[in-house]
Coordinates of C-alpha atoms and ligand atoms in Angstrom, one line a residue:
M1 CA 15.0 -8.5 19.2
R2 CA 16.6 -11.1 16.3
G3 CA 16.7 -9.3 13.1
A4 CA 19.0 -6.3 11.2
V5 CA 18.6 -3.2 12.8
R6 CA 20.7 -0.5 10.8
E7 CA 21.3 3.7 11.3
R8 CA 20.4 6.1 9.1
V9 CA 19.1 4.4 6.3
E10 CA 17.9 5.9 3.1
L11 CA 14.1 5.2 2.6
G12 CA 14.0 6.6 -1.2
P13 CA 15.6 3.7 -3.1
M14 CA 12.7 1.5 -1.1
M15 CA 9.9 3.6 -2.6
H16 CA 7.7 3.0 -5.4
L17 CA 8.0 6.9 -6.3
R18 CA 11.9 6.7 -5.4
I19 CA 11.3 9.8 -3.0
G20 CA 12.1 10.4 0.4
G21 CA 15.5 10.7 2.6
P22 CA 16.8 8.4 5.8
A23 CA 14.9 7.0 8.4
D24 CA 17.1 7.2 12.1
W25 CA 16.4 3.4 12.3
F26 CA 15.6 0.4 10.0
L27 CA 14.4 -2.6 11.9
E28 CA 14.0 -5.8 9.9
P29 CA 12.8 -8.2 12.7
W30 CA 13.4 -12.2 11.6
A31 CA 10.0 -13.1 13.0
E32 CA 6.6 -12.4 14.6
D33 CA 7.6 -12.1 18.1
D34 CA 10.4 -10.3 17.4
V35 CA 8.0 -7.6 16.0
A36 CA 6.4 -7.3 19.0
L37 CA 9.7 -7.1 20.7
A38 CA 10.6 -3.8 18.7
V39 CA 7.1 -2.7 19.4
R40 CA 8.0 -3.0 22.6
A41 CA 11.6 -1.3 23.0
C42 CA 10.6 1.6 20.8
R43 CA 7.7 2.4 23.0
D44 CA 10.0 2.2 26.3
V45 CA 12.4 5.2 24.8
D46 CA 9.9 6.9 23.1
V47 CA 10.8 6.3 19.5
P48 CA 7.7 6.8 16.9
L49 CA 7.5 3.4 14.8
R50 CA 5.8 3.1 11.7
V51 CA 5.6 0.5 9.3
L52 CA 7.0 0.0 5.8
G53 CA 5.4 -2.3 3.5
G54 CA 5.7 -2.0 -0.3
G55 CA 6.4 2.0 -0.4
S56 CA 3.4 1.7 -2.8
N57 CA 1.6 4.6 -0.8
I58 CA 4.2 6.4 1.0
V59 CA 5.3 9.6 0.4
V60 CA 8.2 9.9 2.7
A61 CA 9.7 13.8 3.4
D62 CA 12.9 15.0 1.3
A63 CA 14.6 15.2 4.7
G64 CA 13.3 11.8 5.8
V65 CA 11.6 10.7 9.2
R66 CA 12.3 10.6 12.7
G67 CA 12.4 7.6 14.8
A68 CA 12.5 4.0 13.2
V69 CA 10.9 2.1 10.6
L70 CA 9.9 -1.7 10.4
H71 CA 10.2 -3.8 7.3
L72 CA 8.6 -7.0 7.3
G73 CA 10.3 -8.7 4.7
N74 CA 11.2 -11.5 6.6
L75 CA 7.6 -12.7 7.6
N76 CA 7.8 -14.1 4.1
R77 CA 5.6 -18.1 4.2
I78 CA 2.9 -18.8 2.9
V79 CA 0.6 -22.0 3.7
R80 CA -2.2 -23.7 2.3
D81 CA -4.7 -25.6 4.3
G82 CA -7.7 -26.9 1.8
N83 CA -9.0 -23.8 0.2
R84 CA -7.4 -21.3 3.0
I85 CA -3.9 -19.4 2.3
T86 CA -2.2 -17.9 5.5
V87 CA 0.4 -15.7 4.5
G88 CA 2.8 -13.7 6.2
A89 CA 2.8 -10.1 5.7
G90 CA 6.3 -9.4 3.9
V91 CA 5.0 -11.4 0.7
T92 CA 4.1 -9.4 -2.1
L93 CA 1.0 -9.8 -3.2
P94 CA 1.8 -10.2 -6.8
S95 CA 3.7 -13.8 -5.6
L96 CA 1.0 -14.5 -3.5
L97 CA -1.5 -14.2 -6.5
R98 CA 0.9 -16.6 -8.1
A99 CA 0.9 -19.1 -5.8
T100 CA -3.5 -19.3 -5.3
K101 CA -2.9 -19.7 -9.1
E102 CA -0.7 -22.1 -9.8
V103 CA -3.0 -23.9 -6.6
G104 CA -6.5 -23.0 -8.6
L105 CA -7.8 -20.7 -5.9
A106 CA -9.8 -17.8 -7.2
G107 CA -11.1 -14.8 -5.6
L108 CA -7.7 -12.4 -5.2
E109 CA -6.9 -12.1 -8.8
K110 CA -9.9 -9.0 -8.3
L111 CA -6.1 -7.5 -7.0
T112 CA -4.0 -7.7 -9.9
G113 CA -1.4 -5.2 -10.5
I114 CA -1.5 -3.8 -6.9
P115 CA 2.3 -3.3 -6.2
A116 CA 1.5 -4.0 -2.5
L117 CA 3.1 -6.7 0.2
V118 CA 0.2 -8.3 2.0
G119 CA 0.7 -6.5 5.1
G120 CA -0.4 -3.2 3.4
A121 CA -2.8 -4.6 0.8
V122 CA -4.6 -5.5 4.3
A123 CA -3.9 -2.1 6.2
M124 CA -5.3 -0.2 3.2
N125 CA -7.8 -2.3 2.7
A126 CA -6.0 -2.3 -1.3
G127 CA -8.9 -3.1 -4.1
T128 CA -9.9 -2.5 -7.3
R129 CA -13.8 -2.3 -9.0
D130 CA -13.7 -6.0 -9.2
G131 CA -13.3 -6.3 -4.7
E132 CA -11.4 -5.4 -2.5
T133 CA -8.8 -7.3 0.3
F134 CA -11.3 -7.9 3.0
E135 CA -13.5 -9.6 0.6
H136 CA -11.4 -12.8 1.3
L137 CA -9.7 -12.4 4.3
V138 CA -10.9 -14.7 7.6
S139 CA -8.5 -13.6 10.4
L140 CA -5.6 -11.7 11.3
T141 CA -2.0 -11.9 13.3
L142 CA -1.3 -8.7 14.6
A143 CA 0.9 -6.9 16.9
D144 CA -0.7 -4.3 19.0
S145 CA 0.2 -0.9 20.5
D146 CA 1.4 -2.6 23.1
G147 CA 3.5 -5.1 21.5
R148 CA 1.3 -8.1 22.1
L149 CA 0.6 -10.4 19.3
V150 CA -2.6 -11.2 19.6
V151 CA -4.8 -13.0 16.5
L152 CA -8.4 -11.3 15.6
G153 CA -11.3 -12.7 13.1
K154 CA -12.1 -10.4 10.0
E155 CA -15.3 -9.8 12.0
R156 CA -13.2 -7.8 14.3
F157 CA -12.7 -5.1 12.0
A158 CA -14.9 -2.2 10.3
P159 CA -12.8 -1.9 6.7
T160 CA -14.1 1.0 4.4
Y161 CA -12.7 2.4 1.2
R162 CA -8.8 2.3 1.1
D163 CA -8.7 1.5 4.8
G164 CA -8.2 -1.4 6.8
G165 CA -9.2 0.3 9.8
L166 CA -6.0 -1.5 11.8
R167 CA -5.8 1.6 14.1
D168 CA -2.1 1.5 15.5
S169 CA -1.5 -2.3 14.9
I170 CA 0.7 -4.5 12.6
V171 CA -0.2 -6.8 10.4
L172 CA 1.8 -9.9 10.7
Q173 CA 0.0 -12.3 9.0
A174 CA -3.2 -13.2 6.6
T175 CA -5.7 -16.2 6.8
F176 CA -7.8 -15.8 3.0
E177 CA -10.3 -18.2 2.1
L178 CA -10.4 -18.8 -1.7
Q179 CA -12.3 -20.7 -4.1
P180 CA -11.3 -23.9 -6.1
D181 CA -11.7 -22.8 -9.5
D182 CA -9.7 -24.0 -13.2
P183 CA -6.1 -22.3 -13.2
K184 CA -6.8 -21.6 -16.8
A185 CA -10.0 -19.5 -16.0
I186 CA -8.1 -17.7 -13.2
F187 CA -5.2 -16.9 -15.1
E188 CA -7.4 -15.5 -17.8
R189 CA -9.1 -13.0 -15.5
F190 CA -5.8 -12.3 -14.3
S191 CA -4.4 -11.4 -17.7
T192 CA -7.8 -9.6 -18.6
S193 CA -7.3 -7.1 -15.4
L194 CA -3.3 -6.8 -16.0
R195 CA -4.0 -5.6 -19.9
K196 CA -6.9 -3.2 -18.6
R197 CA -4.8 -2.0 -16.1
N198 CA -1.6 -1.7 -18.4
A199 CA -4.1 0.2 -21.1
T200 CA -5.3 2.8 -18.6
Q201 CA -2.4 3.2 -16.2
P202 CA 1.0 4.3 -16.2
V203 CA 2.0 0.9 -14.4
S204 CA 5.9 1.1 -15.9
Q205 CA 6.6 4.6 -13.6
R206 CA 7.7 5.9 -10.5
S207 CA 4.1 7.0 -8.6
V208 CA 2.5 5.8 -5.6
G209 CA -1.0 4.8 -7.4
C210 CA -4.2 7.2 -7.3
V211 CA -3.1 10.6 -5.4
F212 CA -6.5 11.6 -4.2
R213 CA -9.6 9.5 -3.1
N214 CA -12.6 9.0 -5.0
P215 CA -15.3 11.7 -4.0
A216 CA -18.5 10.4 -3.4
G217 CA -20.4 9.5 -7.0
D218 CA -17.9 10.7 -8.8
A219 CA -13.9 10.1 -10.2
A220 CA -10.7 12.5 -8.8
G221 CA -9.0 11.8 -12.3
R222 CA -12.2 13.3 -14.2
L223 CA -11.8 16.1 -12.1
I224 CA -9.0 16.3 -12.2
E225 CA -8.5 16.0 -16.2
V226 CA -11.8 18.4 -16.8
A227 CA -9.9 20.6 -14.6
G228 CA -7.3 20.8 -17.4
C229 CA -4.5 19.1 -15.0
K230 CA -3.4 16.7 -17.1
T231 CA 0.8 16.6 -17.8
L232 CA 1.1 19.9 -15.0
R233 CA 4.4 19.7 -13.9
I234 CA 6.4 21.1 -10.5
G235 CA 10.2 19.8 -10.5
G236 CA 10.7 16.8 -11.7
I237 CA 6.8 15.7 -10.9
E238 CA 4.1 15.2 -13.7
V239 CA 0.2 14.8 -13.8
S240 CA 0.3 11.5 -15.7
G241 CA -1.1 12.3 -19.1
M242 CA -2.6 8.6 -19.1
H243 CA -4.5 8.4 -16.0
A244 CA -4.9 12.3 -13.8
N245 CA -5.2 10.8 -10.7
Y246 CA -1.4 9.3 -11.2
F247 CA 1.9 11.9 -10.7
V248 CA 4.9 10.5 -12.0
N249 CA 8.3 11.0 -11.1
D250 CA 10.7 11.7 -14.3
G251 CA 13.8 10.6 -11.9
R252 CA 14.4 14.4 -10.6
G253 CA 11.3 14.7 -8.4
S254 CA 11.2 15.9 -4.8
A255 CA 8.8 15.2 -2.1
A256 CA 8.8 18.8 -2.3
D257 CA 7.1 18.8 -5.9
F258 CA 5.0 16.5 -5.2
L259 CA 3.8 18.2 -2.7
G260 CA 3.0 21.8 -4.7
L261 CA 1.9 19.7 -7.6
M262 CA -0.7 18.4 -4.8
N263 CA -1.8 21.9 -3.9
E264 CA -2.0 22.9 -7.3
V265 CA -4.4 20.6 -8.6
R266 CA -6.1 20.6 -5.5
R267 CA -6.7 24.3 -5.7
R268 CA -7.7 24.2 -9.5
V269 CA -10.7 21.3 -9.0
R270 CA -12.0 23.6 -6.2
D271 CA -11.8 26.7 -7.8
Q272 CA -13.8 24.9 -10.9
F273 CA -16.0 22.2 -9.1
G274 CA -16.0 23.5 -5.5
V275 CA -15.0 19.6 -4.4
E276 CA -11.6 19.1 -1.9
L277 CA -10.2 16.3 -2.8
E278 CA -8.4 14.3 -0.2
P279 CA -5.2 12.7 -0.5
E280 CA -5.6 8.7 -0.3
V281 CA -1.3 8.8 -0.5
K282 CA 0.4 8.7 3.1
F283 CA 2.4 11.3 4.1
W284 CA 5.7 10.5 6.7
G285 CA 7.9 13.3 8.0
F286 CA 6.3 16.3 6.7
Ligands
FAD301 C1 1.3 1.5 -10.2 C2 0.5 1.9 -8.4 C3 -1.2 1.0 -8.6 C4 -1.7 0.5 -7.6 N1 -2.5 0.5 -7.9 C5 -4.1 0.3 -6.7 C6 -5.0 -0.7 -6.6 O1 -5.6 -0.6 -7.9 N2 -5.7 -0.1 -5.7 C7 -5.7 0.3 -4.4 O2 -6.1 0.0 -3.6 N3 -4.2 0.6 -4.6 C8 -3.4 0.8 -5.4 N4 -2.3 1.2 -5.6 C9 -2.0 1.9 -4.3 C10 -0.9 1.3 -2.9 O3 -0.7 0.2 -3.9 C11 -1.6 0.4 -1.8 O4 -2.3 1.3 -1.1 C12 -1.4 -0.7 -1.0 O5 -2.1 -1.6 -0.1 C13 -0.3 0.1 -0.4 O6 0.4 -1.2 -0.3 P1 2.0 -1.2 1.1 O7 2.4 -2.6 1.0 O8 2.7 -0.4 -1.0 O9 2.1 -0.2 1.6 P2 2.9 1.0 1.9 O10 2.9 2.0 0.7 O11 4.3 0.7 2.1 O12 2.1 1.7 3.2 C14 0.9 1.8 3.6 C15 0.3 2.1 4.8 O13 0.1 0.8 5.4 C16 0.7 0.9 6.2 N5 1.4 -0.3 6.3 C17 1.8 -1.1 5.8 N6 2.4 -2.7 6.2 C18 1.9 -2.6 6.9 C19 1.5 -3.8 8.1 N7 2.5 -4.8 7.9 N8 0.8 -3.7 9.0 C20 0.4 -2.1 9.6 N9 0.2 -1.3 8.9 C21 1.1 -1.5 7.5 C22 1.9 1.6 6.4 O14 2.5 1.9 7.5 C23 1.0 3.1 5.5 O15 0.6 3.7 6.5 C24 -1.4 1.6 -6.4 C25 -0.4 1.9 -6.0 C26 1.3 1.9 -7.5 C27 2.7 2.2 -7.4

C-alpha cells in the first residue's frame, strides 16, 4: 500500500469530542487502490479495520481501539462535470459546500454546519430538517469488504434516518447531481441555516452532535430537557444547557464520563416517559 502506516497513534486529538486512546495502527492510503490493498492486507492477517471520517460522531474508549484505523484525507479531489460534482471521501463537507456555492450549484446547503467528511456524511446519511445526504447522490465508488473497488448507483442502497446502509463498504468517492442557482441565493440559504444553528446548538463546544436518535414522533432533546437533565454532569461531560441532546466536554472529560452520563440520561427518560433512547453516536473500543 502506498501511503503512511503509523503504529500506536492517539485518536483523541482527531476526534470532535477530543476523547479517546490510541489505535494500534493508523493507515493513510494515497489513493483508491491503496485503500483496497489495505482492506485485503488487514483481512489476510485478521486485523480489524475501522474507517475514521471527521470523527464528529464517534466516542473512542479511553483505552483506545485494537487493530487498524483508516483515514482517507488523501482522497481529496473535487471534480465538476456540468451539474454533477464528484468528490473524494476525505473532503470536508464545509469545503464541498463552499465549492458548490461558488460555482452556483444548489442542494447541499441543506447540510450546512455538519462537521463531517464526505465519506462520513454518506455513511451516516447525515442530514437536517431540510434534507439528507442521499437526496442528491447519484453514485458511489466503494471498497467492499473483500477489498474490491466497485461503483454503484444510488438505487443500490436503502438509506434510512442517519444510516446510509453501506454495511461494511468504505466510501471512496461520491457523485452528486445539483441544481444551478444564483450563488447569492445559495449563500443566503447557507447563512440563514448557519445563523439558526448557531442560535440553537453549542457549535463552538466539543461534542458529537446529537447523542440519541429522535424517537418516532418526538425529539430526544425535548424528552431529555423535560426529564430535567439539562446541565447534568459527570466528570468533564455535561448535558448542554443550550440543546439537551448535545453532551459537551469541558476539556477534562473521558469516554467513561460520557458513557456514565448517557446511561443516567437514558434511565431518567425511561423512568419518566417509558421511552428507551437509542444512541445515534458510534462507540469504538468498548
Ligand atoms: C457540532 C455537531 C453538529 C452535528 N450536526 C449534525 C446534523 O445536523 N446532522 C447530522 O446528521 N449529523 C450531525 N452531526 C453528527 C456528525 O457530524 C454526522 O454523523 C457525520 O455524518 C459524521 O461524519 P464524520 O465524517 O465525522 O464521520 P465519523 O464520525 O468519523 O464516523 C461516523 C461513522 O461513519 C463511518 N465512516 C466514516 N467515513 C467513512 C467512509 N469513508 N466509508 C464508510 N464509513 C465511513 C465511521 O466508521 C463511523 O461508523 C453533528 C456533529 C457535531 C459534532
